[in-house]
C-alpha atoms as one frame of an Amber mdcrd trajectory, in Angstrom:
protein
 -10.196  26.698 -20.208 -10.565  24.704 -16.932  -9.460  21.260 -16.747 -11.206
  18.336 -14.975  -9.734  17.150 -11.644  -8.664  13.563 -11.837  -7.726  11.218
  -9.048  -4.631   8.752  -9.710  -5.681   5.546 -10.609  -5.057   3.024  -7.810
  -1.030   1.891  -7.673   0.015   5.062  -9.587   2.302   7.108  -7.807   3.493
   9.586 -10.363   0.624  10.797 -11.879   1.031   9.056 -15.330  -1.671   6.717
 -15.078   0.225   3.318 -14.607   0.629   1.506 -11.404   4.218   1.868  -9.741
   6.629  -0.443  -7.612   7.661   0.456  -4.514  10.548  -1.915  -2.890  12.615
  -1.492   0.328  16.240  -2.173  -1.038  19.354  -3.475   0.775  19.794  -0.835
   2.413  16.810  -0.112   4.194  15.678   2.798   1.543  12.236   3.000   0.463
  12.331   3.194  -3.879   9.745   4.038  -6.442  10.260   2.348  -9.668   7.919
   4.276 -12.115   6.328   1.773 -14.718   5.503   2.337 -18.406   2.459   1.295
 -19.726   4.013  -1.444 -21.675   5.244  -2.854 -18.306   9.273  -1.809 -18.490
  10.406   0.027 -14.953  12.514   2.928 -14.683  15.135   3.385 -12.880  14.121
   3.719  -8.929  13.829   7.448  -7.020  13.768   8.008  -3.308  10.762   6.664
  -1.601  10.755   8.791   1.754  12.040  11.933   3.195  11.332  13.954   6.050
  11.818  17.305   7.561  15.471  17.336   7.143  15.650  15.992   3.761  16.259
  12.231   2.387  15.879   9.790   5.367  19.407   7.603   6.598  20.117   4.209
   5.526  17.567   1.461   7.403  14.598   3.669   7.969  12.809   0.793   6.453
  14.584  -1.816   7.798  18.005  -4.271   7.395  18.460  -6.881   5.722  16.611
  -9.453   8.895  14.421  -6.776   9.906  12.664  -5.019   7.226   9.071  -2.933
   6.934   6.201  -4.165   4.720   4.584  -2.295   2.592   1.357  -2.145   0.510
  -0.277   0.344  -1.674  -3.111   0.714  -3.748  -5.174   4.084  -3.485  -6.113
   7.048  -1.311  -6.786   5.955   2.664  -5.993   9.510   3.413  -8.013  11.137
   3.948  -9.648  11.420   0.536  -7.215  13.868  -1.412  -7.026  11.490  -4.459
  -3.581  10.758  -3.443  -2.225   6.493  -3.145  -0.781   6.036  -0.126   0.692
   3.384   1.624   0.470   0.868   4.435   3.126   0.202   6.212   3.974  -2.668
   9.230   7.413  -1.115  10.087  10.419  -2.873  12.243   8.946  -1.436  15.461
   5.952  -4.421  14.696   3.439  -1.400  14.472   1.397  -0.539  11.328   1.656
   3.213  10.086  -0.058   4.813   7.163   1.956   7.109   5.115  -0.198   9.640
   2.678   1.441   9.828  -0.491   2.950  13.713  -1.513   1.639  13.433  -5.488
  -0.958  16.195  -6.905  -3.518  13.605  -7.261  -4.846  15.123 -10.020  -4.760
  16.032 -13.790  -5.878  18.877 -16.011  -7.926  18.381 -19.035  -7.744  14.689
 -20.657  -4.365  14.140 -18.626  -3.393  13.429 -15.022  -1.248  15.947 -13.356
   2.420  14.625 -12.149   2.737  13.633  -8.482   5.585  13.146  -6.770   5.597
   9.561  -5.662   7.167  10.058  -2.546   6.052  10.147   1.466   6.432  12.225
   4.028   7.310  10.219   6.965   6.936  13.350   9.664   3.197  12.490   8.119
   2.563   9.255   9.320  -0.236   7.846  11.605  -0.651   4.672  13.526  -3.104
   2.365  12.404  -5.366   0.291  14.724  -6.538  -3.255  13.885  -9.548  -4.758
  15.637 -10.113  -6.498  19.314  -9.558 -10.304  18.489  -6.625  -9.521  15.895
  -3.346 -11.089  15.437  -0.178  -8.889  17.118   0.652  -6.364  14.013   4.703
  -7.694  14.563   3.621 -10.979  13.597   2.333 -10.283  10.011   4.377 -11.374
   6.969   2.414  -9.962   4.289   0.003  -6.906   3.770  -1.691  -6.358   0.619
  -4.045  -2.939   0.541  -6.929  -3.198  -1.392 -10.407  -1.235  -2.261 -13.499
  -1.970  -0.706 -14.640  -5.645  -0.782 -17.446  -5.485   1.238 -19.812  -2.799
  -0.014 -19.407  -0.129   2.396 -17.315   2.055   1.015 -14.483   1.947   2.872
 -10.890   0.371   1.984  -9.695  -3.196   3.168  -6.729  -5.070   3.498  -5.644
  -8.112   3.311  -2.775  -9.870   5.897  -0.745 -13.383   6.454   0.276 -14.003
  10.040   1.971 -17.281  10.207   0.125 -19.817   8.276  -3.123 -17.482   8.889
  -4.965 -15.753   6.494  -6.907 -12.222   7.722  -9.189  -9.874   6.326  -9.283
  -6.510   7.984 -12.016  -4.766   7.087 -13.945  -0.712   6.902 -10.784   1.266
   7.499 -11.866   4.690   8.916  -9.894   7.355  10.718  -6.784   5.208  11.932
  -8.978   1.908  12.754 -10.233  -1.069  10.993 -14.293  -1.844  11.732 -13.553
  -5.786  12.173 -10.866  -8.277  11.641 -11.729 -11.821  10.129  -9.942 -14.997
  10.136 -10.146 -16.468   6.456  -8.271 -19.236   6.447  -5.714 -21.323   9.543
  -3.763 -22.872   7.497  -1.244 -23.075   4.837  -0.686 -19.222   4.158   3.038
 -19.488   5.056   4.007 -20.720   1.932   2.042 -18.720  -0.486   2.618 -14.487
  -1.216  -0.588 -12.488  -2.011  -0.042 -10.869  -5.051  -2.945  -8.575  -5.301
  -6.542  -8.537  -4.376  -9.039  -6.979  -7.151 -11.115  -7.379  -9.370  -9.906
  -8.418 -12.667 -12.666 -10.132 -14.703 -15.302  -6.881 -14.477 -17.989  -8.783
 -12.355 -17.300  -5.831  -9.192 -15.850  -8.691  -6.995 -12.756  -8.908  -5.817
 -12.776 -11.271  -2.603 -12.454 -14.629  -5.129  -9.641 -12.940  -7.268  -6.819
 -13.065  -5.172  -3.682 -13.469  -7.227  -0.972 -15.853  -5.278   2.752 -16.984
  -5.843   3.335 -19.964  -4.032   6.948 -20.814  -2.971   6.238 -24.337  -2.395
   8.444 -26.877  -4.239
């Protein structure tokens, strides 16, 4: 008997179906922390690897110059595989497709790796009119917010707020400026939608680190 081919669920990176953490430690190392559903983390694995094996210490970064990363479903290039954004130490955005299956047999989901490739990786573009890609401070992937079909992403440069929109092939369609002022303060959490009315552009979960 046949199973069903499943994609993994946005945020999963092992195949399981719960969302992962990914977190760039002191040492510039890219870890996965698998998740349980009950919300405990496991202990981390290795992140990234390349050609010759597990990458050196500060691929990602050092302790006053570290990458940013985001990720929350396929953006490449539809293999039902979460990959991630990345604005690395160079200042230059990257996408990295994610290793995992991306799919399941039957009534499960099939285990993925949860690592990336970073021989893989491909510049990403933002849009005439956009900030410098070294100057953002946060990055939060998301699905698509404006109906057509194609992933988004979220950014804080500054004290700025930006919506990228309509990523396709390396490029974003159009960049908007959402909000000039008092961004530096606050951390996007997530952008999605979380109360089942299909929009996610007014649920955007923040931690501020004002007093």
């Amino acid at each position: 008997m046949f199973g069903v081919l499943l994609p993994i669920p946005p945020g999963d990176l092992t195949g399981d179906p719960t969302p992962d953490l990914l977190a760039i430690d002191g040492s510039g190392n890219l870890r996965n922390y698998p998740a349980e559903p009950d919300g405990d983390v496991n202990i981390h694995m290795p992140g990234g690897y390349n050609a010759a094996g597990e990458l050196d210490d500060g691929y990602w970064g050092n302790g006053t110059n570290h990458a940013l990363i985001s990720h929350s479903g396929d953006w490449y290039p539809g293999d039902g595989i979460n990959d991630i954004i990345s604005r690395m130490p160079d200042g230059r955005l990257y996408l990295y497709p994610g290793d995992g299956y991306g799919y399941g047999y039957g009534y499960g989901y099939g285990y993925g790796y949860g690592t990336f490739n970073t021989d893989e990786r491909l510049d990403v573009l933002l849009p005439p009119g956009s900030p410098n890609s070294a100057a953002l401070t946060e990055l939060a992937m998301t699905s698509d917010i404006t109906g057509d079909g194609l992933p988004d992403m979220f950014a804080v440069a500054g004290d700025q707020l930006w919506a990228f929109t309509g990523y396709t092939g390396g490029n974003f369609t159009s960049a908007r400026l959402l909000s000039s002022s008092a961004w530096a303060s606050r951390d996007i959490v997530t952008v999605a939608d979380i109360t089942g009315d299909n929009v996610a552009f007014r649920q955007v979960t923040l931690r501020s680190t004002s007093p």
